[in-house]
Amino acid sequence: MARKVAGFGEGDLRTLAGARSFERGLGYLDAVTGLEVGDTSVTAVVHGTDVYEVELALGGGAGISGWCDCPYGQEGNFCKHCVAVGLTVLRQAEAIPRRRAAARARAVGLEEWLEGLSRDELVALVREQIAGDRELRRRLELRAAAAHSDLGTIRERVLALVDPRSFARYGYVGYADALGYARQVEEAADALRALASGKHAAQAVDLAEEAIRVLGEAYGEIDDSDGVVGQAATAVAEAHLEACQAARPDPERLAQWLVGQLLGDGNDATDFDPLDYAHVLGSAGLARLRHLAAEARRRSPNGWAEQYLLERLVKAEGDVDALVALYAKDLVPSGATHVRIAEELEAADRADEALAWAERGLRDTAEEAHVDGRLADYVYARYKSAGRMAEAVAVRRDRLLAERSLAAYQQLRAAARTADCWETERDAALAVLREGAHREHGGWYGGPVLIDALLDDGDLDAAWREAADGADDRQWQQLADHLREIRPADALAVYLRLVEPLKEPTGDRVYERMARLLLDARACHQALGTEDEFSAYLAELRAELKRRRKLMTLLDRHGL
C-alpha cells in the first residue's frame, strides 16, 4: 500500500480524512464492492450502517478528492467510506493503469459508435432506453411538450414533479427520500427554464409561482437535513426570475407576489432577494414593493422578515439618512445596530457622524456584559488613528469593567502598551478581575478570569497564589505545563491530582487525557530523578484499572 496510484497514496488518504476516520476506514476494507474504474474517477459501494455510494476523483491538478452519500460525507468530509475505497484502489495498484486505459478506450468507442449511427438507429436506441428508464422518459416528455407548445402537458408534468405525495410514505418525506424528491424538483426547474426561453415566458411565470406555492406548503413536512430539497427549490425560484425577465409581467402585481412570498408562512423552501427583480419591477414596481414593505413593518413592528425586507429596499435606494432612521428605530442592546449605522455613514464619507453614532453605542451599552465586539473596536481604531490614545485606552478600560473577560484584558493590555502606560494600567485591571473573581464571572470553563490573565501575562508565581482560591482543572493543568521545567515538584502534584477523578469515568477521551497526564507526570519524575517512584505509581494504577482493556492498550501504545 505504500505505492502511489493516480497521484495519491496512503498518506494522502490519512491527511484528507484525519487519523480517526482513516483508522475507521481500515475496518471497512472488506465492505467495499462494485469497484468501477473510470478514466478520471473510481466508484464503489460500501456496506456500513446503510449502503453508501462513493466516488473518488483521480489524477486532477488538485489531487484526490472524494464524495460519499453517507451523512458525514454529504457535509463535505472525506469519510471512512472514502478511505476504504481509496485503500482498495491502492491494493489493486498494478491493475489500475490498465483498467483506466480500458475505460478511456470504452468512452472513445462509445462516442465513435454513436456518431456512426443513422437517424433511425438513434431513434430506436432512445426508444429502447426510455422504455426502461422512467426518469429519462419524463425528461424527454417535457422537452417534447415544450417543443410542441403543449402547455397542458407541461403544467401537468411540472406539478406532478413538485408533488411530494409519492415520496411521503408516512405522511411526510423522510430523510432517505428527500434526495429522490429533490431530483424531481430539479427536473421541474429545467422544464420551467425551457418554457421561459421560448414563446411562453408568461405561462412559465404563472406555472413557476404555482410550483413555488406547492413547495412552500410541502416543505414543512420534509426532512431536508442535507438541504437538497432547498437547493432544488431555489432552482425553481431562479427559473421564475428568468421567466419574469423574459415576460415582463405587471410590476405592481409582481411586487405584491414577492412581498407575499417573502413574508408569508410558506417561504422556507426558497430564498428570494427582491432586488434580483429590480430590472423587472422598474421604478413603479420598486415603489409599490417599498410601500407594501412599510405597511407590513407597521403591522408587525417586531417582525425580522419585515425589517429585513424594508432595510434591503431602503439601502438599494441609496438614501443613507432614511436607512439610518430605519436602523435607529430598533437599536439592539448589544450595540450591533450602532455599528451598522456607523459603517453606513462612513461608507457615505460622513466619518464624524459615524464616530458619533459609535460613541453613542458605547454609552448605550456601558452596563451590558455582552456587547458586539465590533463597537469598541470601531471607536478604538478611530481614536488611535487620530492620535487620541488616552481615549483609546479608556475605551478598552471601560469594556473590561463591564465584561471582565480575558479578551477584554488582552485588548486593554495591547492598547496600554501602544500608549506606553501598561505599568500603571495593569494593577487596576487586575484589581477589577480580582473583584470579578468573587462574583459569577468565570473563565472559559468556569475558573476565575484573573488566573487566565496572569497566565497570559506569564506571571506564574502570582497565578499559582491565586489558583489556591479556586482555579478549575483547566487552569491547574495550564499552570503545571508552564511550571514543569522550573518547578517540577509543584507540577507533579497537580498532574497526579488531576489523574484521580479520571479513574471512574470511561471512554476514549478520558483515557487519552489520563495518558497525557501520566506522560507529563513521568517527565516531572525524570526531572526530579525519581523515576522509580513513578514506576511504582504506574504499576499500582495499572493493577487498579486492569479490567479496562482499551485503557491498557492505550497506555502500552504510549510506553506507559
Coordinates of C-alpha atoms in Angstrom, one line a residue:
M1 CA 0.0 0.0 0.0
A2 CA 3.0 2.3 0.2
R3 CA 3.0 2.9 -3.6
K4 CA 1.0 5.6 -5.3
V5 CA -1.8 5.2 -7.7
A6 CA -3.1 8.0 -9.9
G7 CA -1.2 10.6 -7.9
F8 CA -2.2 9.5 -4.4
G9 CA -1.0 7.3 -1.7
E10 CA -2.0 6.1 1.8
G11 CA -0.5 9.3 3.3
D12 CA -2.8 11.4 1.2
L13 CA -5.8 9.5 2.4
R14 CA -4.8 9.9 6.1
T15 CA -4.3 13.7 5.5
L16 CA -7.7 14.1 3.9
A17 CA -9.6 12.0 6.3
G18 CA -7.8 12.7 9.6
A19 CA -6.4 10.0 11.8
R20 CA -9.7 9.0 13.3
S21 CA -11.6 8.5 10.0
F22 CA -8.6 6.8 8.5
E23 CA -8.4 4.2 11.2
R24 CA -12.1 3.5 10.9
G25 CA -11.7 3.2 7.2
L26 CA -9.3 0.3 7.7
G27 CA -12.2 -1.6 9.2
Y28 CA -14.3 -1.3 6.0
L29 CA -11.9 -2.8 3.5
D30 CA -14.0 -6.0 3.3
A31 CA -17.2 -3.9 2.9
V32 CA -16.2 -2.4 -0.5
T33 CA -18.0 -3.9 -3.5
G34 CA -18.7 -3.0 -7.1
L35 CA -15.4 -1.1 -7.7
E36 CA -15.6 0.6 -11.1
V37 CA -12.5 2.3 -12.5
G38 CA -13.0 5.1 -15.0
D39 CA -10.6 7.4 -16.7
T40 CA -10.8 10.2 -14.1
S41 CA -12.7 8.6 -11.3
V42 CA -13.5 5.5 -9.3
T43 CA -16.9 4.5 -7.9
A44 CA -17.8 1.8 -5.5
V45 CA -20.4 0.7 -2.9
V46 CA -19.5 0.4 0.8
H47 CA -21.8 -1.6 3.1
G48 CA -21.9 0.1 6.5
T49 CA -24.9 1.2 8.7
D50 CA -26.5 1.6 5.3
V51 CA -25.3 1.0 1.7
Y52 CA -23.3 4.1 0.6
E53 CA -22.1 5.1 -2.8
V54 CA -18.6 6.5 -3.0
E55 CA -16.8 8.4 -5.8
L56 CA -13.1 9.3 -5.9
A57 CA -11.8 11.8 -8.4
L58 CA -8.3 10.8 -9.6
G59 CA -5.5 12.4 -11.3
G60 CA -6.7 16.0 -11.2
G61 CA -4.5 19.0 -10.6
A62 CA -5.9 19.4 -7.1
G63 CA -5.1 15.8 -6.1
I64 CA -7.6 13.2 -5.0
S65 CA -11.0 14.2 -3.7
G66 CA -13.9 12.1 -2.6
W67 CA -17.7 12.1 -2.3
C68 CA -19.9 9.8 -0.3
D69 CA -23.7 9.9 0.3
C70 CA -23.3 9.0 4.0
P71 CA -24.4 11.9 6.3
Y72 CA -20.8 12.7 7.2
G73 CA -19.7 12.6 3.6
Q74 CA -22.6 14.8 2.5
E75 CA -21.3 17.5 4.8
G76 CA -18.2 17.7 2.6
N77 CA -15.9 15.4 4.6
F78 CA -13.6 12.8 3.3
C79 CA -15.2 10.0 5.3
K80 CA -14.2 6.5 6.4
H81 CA -16.0 5.0 3.4
C82 CA -13.9 7.2 1.0
V83 CA -10.8 5.9 2.9
A84 CA -11.9 2.3 2.4
V85 CA -12.4 2.8 -1.3
G86 CA -9.1 4.6 -1.6
L87 CA -7.2 1.8 0.2
T88 CA -9.0 -0.7 -2.1
V89 CA -7.7 1.1 -5.1
L90 CA -4.2 1.1 -3.6
R91 CA -4.4 -2.6 -3.0
Q92 CA -5.1 -3.1 -6.7
A93 CA -2.4 -0.7 -7.8
E94 CA -0.9 -2.9 -10.5
A95 CA -4.3 -3.3 -12.3
I96 CA -5.4 0.3 -12.0
P97 CA -3.5 1.8 -15.0
R98 CA -4.8 -1.0 -17.3
R99 CA -8.4 -0.5 -16.1
R100 CA -8.2 3.3 -16.6
A101 CA -6.8 2.8 -20.1
A102 CA -9.7 0.3 -20.8
A103 CA -12.2 2.9 -19.6
R104 CA -10.8 5.6 -21.9
A105 CA -11.0 3.1 -24.8
R106 CA -14.6 2.3 -24.0
A107 CA -15.5 6.0 -23.9
V108 CA -13.9 6.6 -27.3
G109 CA -15.5 3.5 -28.7
L110 CA -19.0 4.6 -27.5
E111 CA -18.5 8.1 -29.0
E112 CA -17.4 6.7 -32.3
W113 CA -20.3 4.2 -32.4
L114 CA -22.9 6.9 -31.6
E115 CA -21.6 9.1 -34.3
G116 CA -21.8 6.3 -36.8
L117 CA -25.5 5.5 -36.1
S118 CA -28.1 6.6 -38.6
R119 CA -31.1 8.7 -37.6
D120 CA -33.4 5.7 -37.4
E121 CA -30.9 3.8 -35.4
L122 CA -30.5 6.6 -32.9
V123 CA -34.3 7.0 -32.5
A124 CA -34.6 3.2 -31.9
L125 CA -31.9 3.4 -29.3
V126 CA -33.6 6.3 -27.5
R127 CA -36.9 4.4 -27.5
E128 CA -35.2 1.4 -26.0
Q129 CA -33.7 3.5 -23.2
I130 CA -36.9 5.4 -22.3
A131 CA -38.8 2.1 -22.2
G132 CA -36.7 1.1 -19.2
D133 CA -35.9 4.4 -17.6
R134 CA -38.9 6.3 -16.2
E135 CA -36.8 9.3 -15.2
L136 CA -35.3 9.7 -18.6
R137 CA -38.7 9.3 -20.2
R138 CA -40.2 12.1 -18.0
R139 CA -37.4 14.5 -19.0
L140 CA -37.8 13.8 -22.7
E141 CA -41.6 14.0 -22.5
L142 CA -41.2 17.5 -21.0
R143 CA -38.8 18.5 -23.8
A144 CA -41.2 17.2 -26.4
A145 CA -44.1 19.1 -24.8
A146 CA -42.1 22.3 -24.7
A147 CA -41.1 21.9 -28.4
H148 CA -44.8 21.4 -29.4
S149 CA -46.0 24.2 -27.0
D150 CA -48.2 21.6 -25.3
L151 CA -48.8 23.8 -22.2
G152 CA -51.4 21.5 -20.7
T153 CA -48.9 18.6 -20.6
I154 CA -46.1 20.8 -19.3
R155 CA -48.3 22.1 -16.5
E156 CA -49.4 18.6 -15.6
R157 CA -45.9 17.2 -15.6
V158 CA -44.3 20.1 -13.6
L159 CA -46.9 20.0 -10.9
A160 CA -46.6 16.2 -10.7
L161 CA -42.8 16.6 -10.3
V162 CA -43.1 19.0 -7.3
D163 CA -45.9 17.0 -5.7
P164 CA -44.3 15.2 -2.7
R165 CA -47.0 12.7 -2.1
S166 CA -45.4 9.8 -3.9
F167 CA -42.4 10.1 -1.5
A168 CA -44.4 10.7 1.7
R169 CA -44.7 7.1 2.8
Y170 CA -45.6 8.0 6.4
G171 CA -47.3 11.3 5.8
Y172 CA -44.1 13.2 5.3
V173 CA -40.9 13.0 3.2
G174 CA -38.3 11.3 5.2
Y175 CA -34.5 11.8 5.1
A176 CA -34.0 8.8 2.9
D177 CA -36.5 10.0 0.3
A178 CA -35.5 13.7 0.2
L179 CA -32.8 13.3 -2.4
G180 CA -35.2 11.5 -4.8
Y181 CA -37.8 14.2 -4.4
A182 CA -35.2 16.9 -4.9
R183 CA -34.2 15.4 -8.2
Q184 CA -37.8 15.6 -9.4
V185 CA -38.0 19.2 -8.3
E186 CA -34.8 19.9 -10.3
E187 CA -36.5 18.4 -13.4
A188 CA -39.4 20.8 -12.9
A189 CA -36.9 23.7 -12.7
D190 CA -35.3 22.6 -16.0
A191 CA -38.7 22.4 -17.6
L192 CA -39.6 25.8 -16.4
R193 CA -36.4 27.3 -17.8
A194 CA -37.1 25.6 -21.2
L195 CA -40.6 27.1 -21.2
A196 CA -39.3 30.5 -20.3
S197 CA -36.7 30.6 -23.0
G198 CA -39.4 30.0 -25.7
K199 CA -42.6 31.8 -26.7
H200 CA -44.4 31.0 -23.4
A201 CA -42.5 33.0 -20.8
A202 CA -45.7 34.4 -19.3
Q203 CA -47.1 30.9 -18.8
A204 CA -43.7 30.0 -17.3
V205 CA -44.2 32.8 -14.7
D206 CA -47.6 31.5 -13.6
L207 CA -46.5 27.9 -13.5
A208 CA -43.4 28.7 -11.6
E209 CA -45.4 30.6 -9.0
E210 CA -47.8 27.6 -8.7
A211 CA -44.8 25.2 -8.2
I212 CA -43.3 27.5 -5.6
R213 CA -46.6 27.5 -3.7
V214 CA -46.7 23.7 -3.7
L215 CA -43.1 23.6 -2.5
G216 CA -43.8 26.1 0.3
E217 CA -46.8 24.1 1.5
A218 CA -44.8 20.9 1.4
Y219 CA -41.5 21.9 2.8
G220 CA -42.5 21.8 6.5
E221 CA -43.2 18.1 6.1
I222 CA -39.8 17.2 4.6
D223 CA -36.7 16.1 6.4
D224 CA -34.3 18.2 4.4
S225 CA -31.3 17.8 6.7
D226 CA -28.9 18.0 3.9
G227 CA -30.6 20.9 2.2
V228 CA -31.0 19.1 -1.2
V229 CA -34.7 20.0 -1.5
G230 CA -34.0 23.6 -0.6
Q231 CA -31.3 23.8 -3.4
A232 CA -33.8 22.3 -5.9
A233 CA -36.5 24.8 -4.8
T234 CA -34.0 27.6 -5.3
A235 CA -33.6 26.4 -8.8
V236 CA -37.3 26.7 -9.3
A237 CA -37.1 30.3 -7.9
E238 CA -34.3 31.1 -10.3
A239 CA -36.4 29.8 -13.2
H240 CA -39.2 32.1 -12.1
L241 CA -36.8 35.1 -12.2
E242 CA -35.7 34.1 -15.7
A243 CA -39.3 33.8 -16.8
C244 CA -40.1 37.2 -15.4
Q245 CA -37.1 38.7 -17.2
A246 CA -38.4 37.3 -20.4
A247 CA -42.1 38.0 -19.9
R248 CA -42.0 41.4 -18.1
P249 CA -45.2 40.8 -16.1
D250 CA -47.2 43.6 -14.5
P251 CA -44.7 45.2 -12.0
E252 CA -47.2 46.1 -9.3
R253 CA -48.7 42.6 -9.4
L254 CA -45.2 41.1 -9.2
A255 CA -44.3 43.3 -6.2
Q256 CA -47.5 42.1 -4.4
W257 CA -46.5 38.5 -5.1
L258 CA -42.9 39.0 -4.0
V259 CA -44.0 40.5 -0.7
G260 CA -46.4 37.7 -0.1
Q261 CA -43.7 35.2 -0.8
L262 CA -41.1 36.8 1.4
L263 CA -43.3 37.4 4.4
G264 CA -45.8 34.5 4.1
D265 CA -45.7 31.3 6.0
G266 CA -44.6 29.2 3.1
N267 CA -41.3 30.9 2.4
D268 CA -38.9 28.4 4.0
A269 CA -38.3 26.4 0.8
T270 CA -37.0 29.2 -1.3
D271 CA -34.6 32.2 -0.8
F272 CA -35.8 35.3 -2.7
D273 CA -33.9 38.5 -2.9
P274 CA -36.4 41.2 -4.1
L275 CA -33.5 43.2 -5.6
D276 CA -32.8 40.5 -8.1
Y277 CA -36.1 41.6 -9.7
A278 CA -35.2 45.3 -9.7
H279 CA -34.9 45.5 -13.5
V280 CA -38.2 43.6 -14.0
L281 CA -40.0 45.7 -11.4
G282 CA -38.8 49.1 -12.6
S283 CA -39.4 52.3 -10.6
A284 CA -43.2 51.7 -10.3
G285 CA -42.7 48.1 -9.1
L286 CA -40.0 49.1 -6.6
A287 CA -42.1 51.9 -5.2
R288 CA -45.0 49.5 -4.8
L289 CA -42.7 47.0 -3.1
R290 CA -41.4 49.7 -0.7
H291 CA -44.9 50.7 0.1
L292 CA -46.0 47.2 0.8
A293 CA -42.9 46.5 2.9
A294 CA -43.5 49.7 5.0
E295 CA -47.1 48.6 5.6
A296 CA -46.0 45.2 6.7
R297 CA -43.5 46.7 9.0
R298 CA -46.2 48.9 10.7
R299 CA -48.4 45.8 11.1
S300 CA -45.6 43.8 12.6
P301 CA -43.0 46.1 14.1
N302 CA -41.0 43.3 15.7
G303 CA -41.0 41.0 12.6
W304 CA -37.5 40.3 11.5
A305 CA -38.6 39.4 7.9
E306 CA -40.4 42.7 7.6
Q307 CA -37.4 44.6 8.9
Y308 CA -35.0 42.8 6.6
L309 CA -37.2 43.4 3.5
L310 CA -37.6 47.1 4.3
E311 CA -33.9 47.5 5.0
R312 CA -32.9 45.9 1.7
L313 CA -35.2 48.2 -0.2
V314 CA -34.2 51.4 1.5
K315 CA -30.5 50.5 1.2
A316 CA -31.0 49.9 -2.5
E317 CA -32.4 53.4 -3.0
G318 CA -29.1 54.8 -1.7
D319 CA -30.8 57.1 0.9
V320 CA -28.4 56.9 3.8
D321 CA -30.5 59.2 6.1
A322 CA -33.6 57.0 5.5
L323 CA -31.6 53.9 6.2
V324 CA -30.1 55.4 9.4
A325 CA -33.6 56.4 10.6
L326 CA -34.8 52.9 9.9
Y327 CA -32.0 51.3 11.9
A328 CA -32.4 53.8 14.7
K329 CA -36.0 52.7 15.3
D330 CA -34.7 49.3 16.7
L331 CA -31.4 49.7 18.5
V332 CA -30.5 46.3 19.9
P333 CA -28.9 46.1 23.4
S334 CA -25.6 44.6 22.1
G335 CA -24.7 47.7 20.1
A336 CA -24.8 45.8 16.7
T337 CA -27.2 48.3 15.2
H338 CA -25.0 51.3 16.2
V339 CA -22.1 49.6 14.3
R340 CA -24.3 49.1 11.2
I341 CA -25.2 52.8 11.3
A342 CA -21.6 53.9 11.8
E343 CA -20.5 51.7 8.9
E344 CA -23.2 53.1 6.6
L345 CA -22.3 56.7 7.4
E346 CA -18.6 56.0 7.0
A347 CA -19.2 54.4 3.6
A348 CA -21.0 57.7 2.7
D349 CA -17.9 59.7 3.6
R350 CA -19.6 61.0 6.8
A351 CA -16.9 59.9 9.2
D352 CA -17.7 62.4 12.0
E353 CA -21.3 61.3 12.2
A354 CA -20.2 57.7 12.0
L355 CA -17.9 58.1 15.1
A356 CA -20.7 60.0 16.9
W357 CA -23.1 57.0 16.5
A358 CA -20.4 54.5 17.6
E359 CA -19.7 56.7 20.7
R360 CA -23.4 56.8 21.4
G361 CA -23.4 53.0 21.2
L362 CA -20.7 52.8 23.8
R363 CA -22.7 54.9 26.1
D364 CA -25.9 53.0 25.5
T365 CA -24.2 49.6 26.2
A366 CA -22.0 50.7 29.0
E367 CA -23.7 48.4 31.5
E368 CA -24.1 45.5 29.2
A369 CA -21.9 42.4 29.8
H370 CA -22.4 41.0 26.2
V371 CA -21.7 43.7 23.6
D372 CA -20.9 43.3 19.9
G373 CA -17.1 43.5 19.9
R374 CA -17.0 45.5 16.7
L375 CA -18.4 48.5 18.5
A376 CA -15.4 49.1 20.8
D377 CA -13.1 48.0 18.0
Y378 CA -14.6 50.7 15.8
V379 CA -14.2 53.5 18.3
Y380 CA -10.8 52.4 19.4
A381 CA -9.5 52.3 15.8
R382 CA -10.7 55.8 15.1
Y383 CA -9.3 57.2 18.3
K384 CA -6.0 55.5 17.6
S385 CA -5.7 56.7 14.0
A386 CA -6.4 60.3 15.3
G387 CA -3.7 60.0 18.0
R388 CA -6.2 60.1 20.8
M389 CA -4.5 57.3 22.7
A390 CA -5.8 58.3 26.2
E391 CA -9.3 58.0 25.0
A392 CA -8.5 54.8 23.1
V393 CA -7.2 53.2 26.3
A394 CA -10.3 54.4 28.1
V395 CA -12.5 52.5 25.6
R396 CA -10.7 49.3 26.4
R397 CA -10.7 50.0 30.2
D398 CA -14.5 50.6 30.2
R399 CA -15.0 47.4 28.3
L400 CA -13.1 45.4 30.9
L401 CA -15.1 46.9 33.7
A402 CA -18.3 45.7 32.1
E403 CA -17.2 42.4 30.6
R404 CA -14.4 41.1 32.9
S405 CA -13.1 38.7 30.3
L406 CA -9.7 37.6 29.2
A407 CA -10.3 39.0 25.7
A408 CA -11.1 42.4 27.2
Y409 CA -8.0 42.2 29.4
Q410 CA -5.8 41.4 26.4
Q411 CA -7.3 44.3 24.4
L412 CA -6.6 46.7 27.2
R413 CA -3.1 45.5 27.6
A414 CA -2.4 45.9 23.8
A415 CA -3.9 49.4 23.9
A416 CA -2.0 50.5 27.0
R417 CA 1.3 49.2 25.7
T418 CA 0.8 51.2 22.5
A419 CA 0.2 54.2 24.7
D420 CA 3.2 53.3 26.9
C421 CA 1.1 53.2 30.1
W422 CA 0.6 49.4 30.8
E423 CA 2.5 49.5 34.1
T424 CA 0.0 52.0 35.5
E425 CA -3.0 50.3 34.0
R426 CA -2.1 46.7 34.9
D427 CA -2.6 46.9 38.7
A428 CA -6.0 48.5 38.3
A429 CA -7.0 45.9 35.6
L430 CA -6.0 43.0 37.9
A431 CA -8.0 44.6 40.7
V432 CA -11.1 44.6 38.5
L433 CA -10.6 40.9 37.7
R434 CA -9.9 40.1 41.4
E435 CA -13.1 41.7 42.3
G436 CA -14.9 39.8 39.5
A437 CA -13.4 36.5 40.8
H438 CA -15.8 36.8 43.8
R439 CA -18.8 37.3 41.5
E440 CA -20.4 35.0 39.0
H441 CA -17.9 35.8 36.2
G442 CA -15.7 32.9 35.2
G443 CA -13.0 32.0 32.8
W444 CA -13.5 30.0 29.6
Y445 CA -14.7 26.9 31.6
G446 CA -15.6 28.4 34.9
G447 CA -12.3 29.3 36.6
P448 CA -11.6 33.0 37.5
V449 CA -10.6 35.2 34.6
L450 CA -7.9 36.7 36.9
I451 CA -5.9 33.4 36.7
D452 CA -6.2 33.4 32.9
A453 CA -5.0 36.9 32.8
L454 CA -2.0 36.2 35.0
L455 CA -1.1 33.1 32.9
D456 CA -1.4 35.2 29.8
D457 CA 0.9 37.7 31.2
G458 CA 3.4 35.0 32.1
D459 CA 3.2 35.9 35.9
L460 CA 3.3 32.3 37.1
D461 CA 4.0 33.0 40.7
A462 CA 1.0 35.2 41.1
A463 CA -1.1 32.8 39.1
W464 CA -0.1 30.0 41.5
R465 CA -1.0 32.0 44.5
E466 CA -4.4 32.9 43.1
A467 CA -5.1 29.4 42.0
A468 CA -5.3 28.2 45.6
D469 CA -8.5 30.2 45.9
G470 CA -10.4 28.5 43.2
A471 CA -8.8 27.6 39.8
D472 CA -10.5 25.0 37.7
D473 CA -8.8 21.9 36.3
R474 CA -8.0 23.5 33.0
Q475 CA -6.2 26.3 34.7
W476 CA -4.4 24.0 37.1
Q477 CA -3.1 21.9 34.1
Q478 CA -2.1 25.0 32.2
L479 CA -0.2 26.2 35.3
A480 CA 1.5 22.8 35.7
D481 CA 2.5 22.8 32.0
H482 CA 4.2 26.2 32.5
L483 CA 5.9 25.2 35.7
R484 CA 7.1 21.7 34.7
E485 CA 10.5 22.8 33.6
I486 CA 11.2 25.2 36.5
R487 CA 9.2 23.7 39.4
P488 CA 8.7 20.0 38.6
A489 CA 7.6 19.0 42.1
D490 CA 4.7 21.5 42.1
A491 CA 3.7 20.5 38.6
L492 CA 3.9 16.8 39.5
A493 CA 1.5 17.3 42.4
V494 CA -1.0 18.9 40.0
Y495 CA -0.8 16.2 37.4
L496 CA -1.3 13.4 39.9
R497 CA -4.3 15.1 41.5
L498 CA -5.9 15.6 38.0
V499 CA -5.5 11.8 37.3
E500 CA -7.6 10.8 40.3
P501 CA -11.1 11.8 39.1
L502 CA -10.4 10.1 35.7
K503 CA -10.4 6.7 37.3
E504 CA -14.2 6.5 37.5
P505 CA -15.4 7.5 34.0
T506 CA -14.7 5.5 30.8
G507 CA -14.3 6.4 27.2
D508 CA -11.6 7.2 24.6
R509 CA -11.4 10.9 25.5
V510 CA -11.0 10.1 29.2
Y511 CA -8.3 7.5 28.5
E512 CA -6.4 9.9 26.2
R513 CA -6.5 12.6 28.8
M514 CA -5.2 10.2 31.5
A515 CA -2.4 9.1 29.3
R516 CA -1.4 12.7 28.6
L517 CA -1.3 13.5 32.3
L518 CA 0.7 10.4 33.1
L519 CA 3.3 11.3 30.4
D520 CA 3.6 14.8 32.0
A521 CA 3.9 13.2 35.4
R522 CA 6.7 10.9 34.1
A523 CA 8.5 13.9 32.7
C524 CA 8.4 15.6 36.2
H525 CA 9.8 12.5 37.9
Q526 CA 12.6 12.3 35.3
A527 CA 13.4 16.0 36.1
L528 CA 13.4 15.2 39.8
G529 CA 15.4 11.9 39.4
T530 CA 12.6 9.9 41.0
E531 CA 11.7 7.5 38.1
D532 CA 11.4 4.6 40.5
E533 CA 8.5 6.3 42.3
F534 CA 6.7 6.8 39.0
S535 CA 7.2 3.2 38.1
A536 CA 5.7 2.1 41.4
Y537 CA 2.8 4.5 41.0
L538 CA 2.1 3.4 37.4
A539 CA 2.2 -0.3 38.3
E540 CA -0.3 0.3 41.1
L541 CA -2.6 2.3 38.8
R542 CA -2.5 -0.4 36.1
A543 CA -3.3 -3.1 38.6
E544 CA -6.3 -1.0 39.9
L545 CA -7.7 -0.4 36.4
K546 CA -6.6 -3.6 34.7
R547 CA -10.1 -4.6 33.6
R548 CA -10.2 -1.6 31.2
R549 CA -8.6 -3.2 28.2
K550 CA -8.8 -0.2 25.9
L551 CA -7.0 1.9 28.6
M552 CA -4.3 -0.7 29.0
T553 CA -3.8 -0.8 25.2
L554 CA -3.5 2.9 25.1
L555 CA -1.0 3.0 27.9
D556 CA 1.0 0.4 26.1
R557 CA 1.0 2.4 22.9
H558 CA 2.4 5.4 24.8
G559 CA 5.0 3.3 26.5
L560 CA 3.5 3.7 29.9

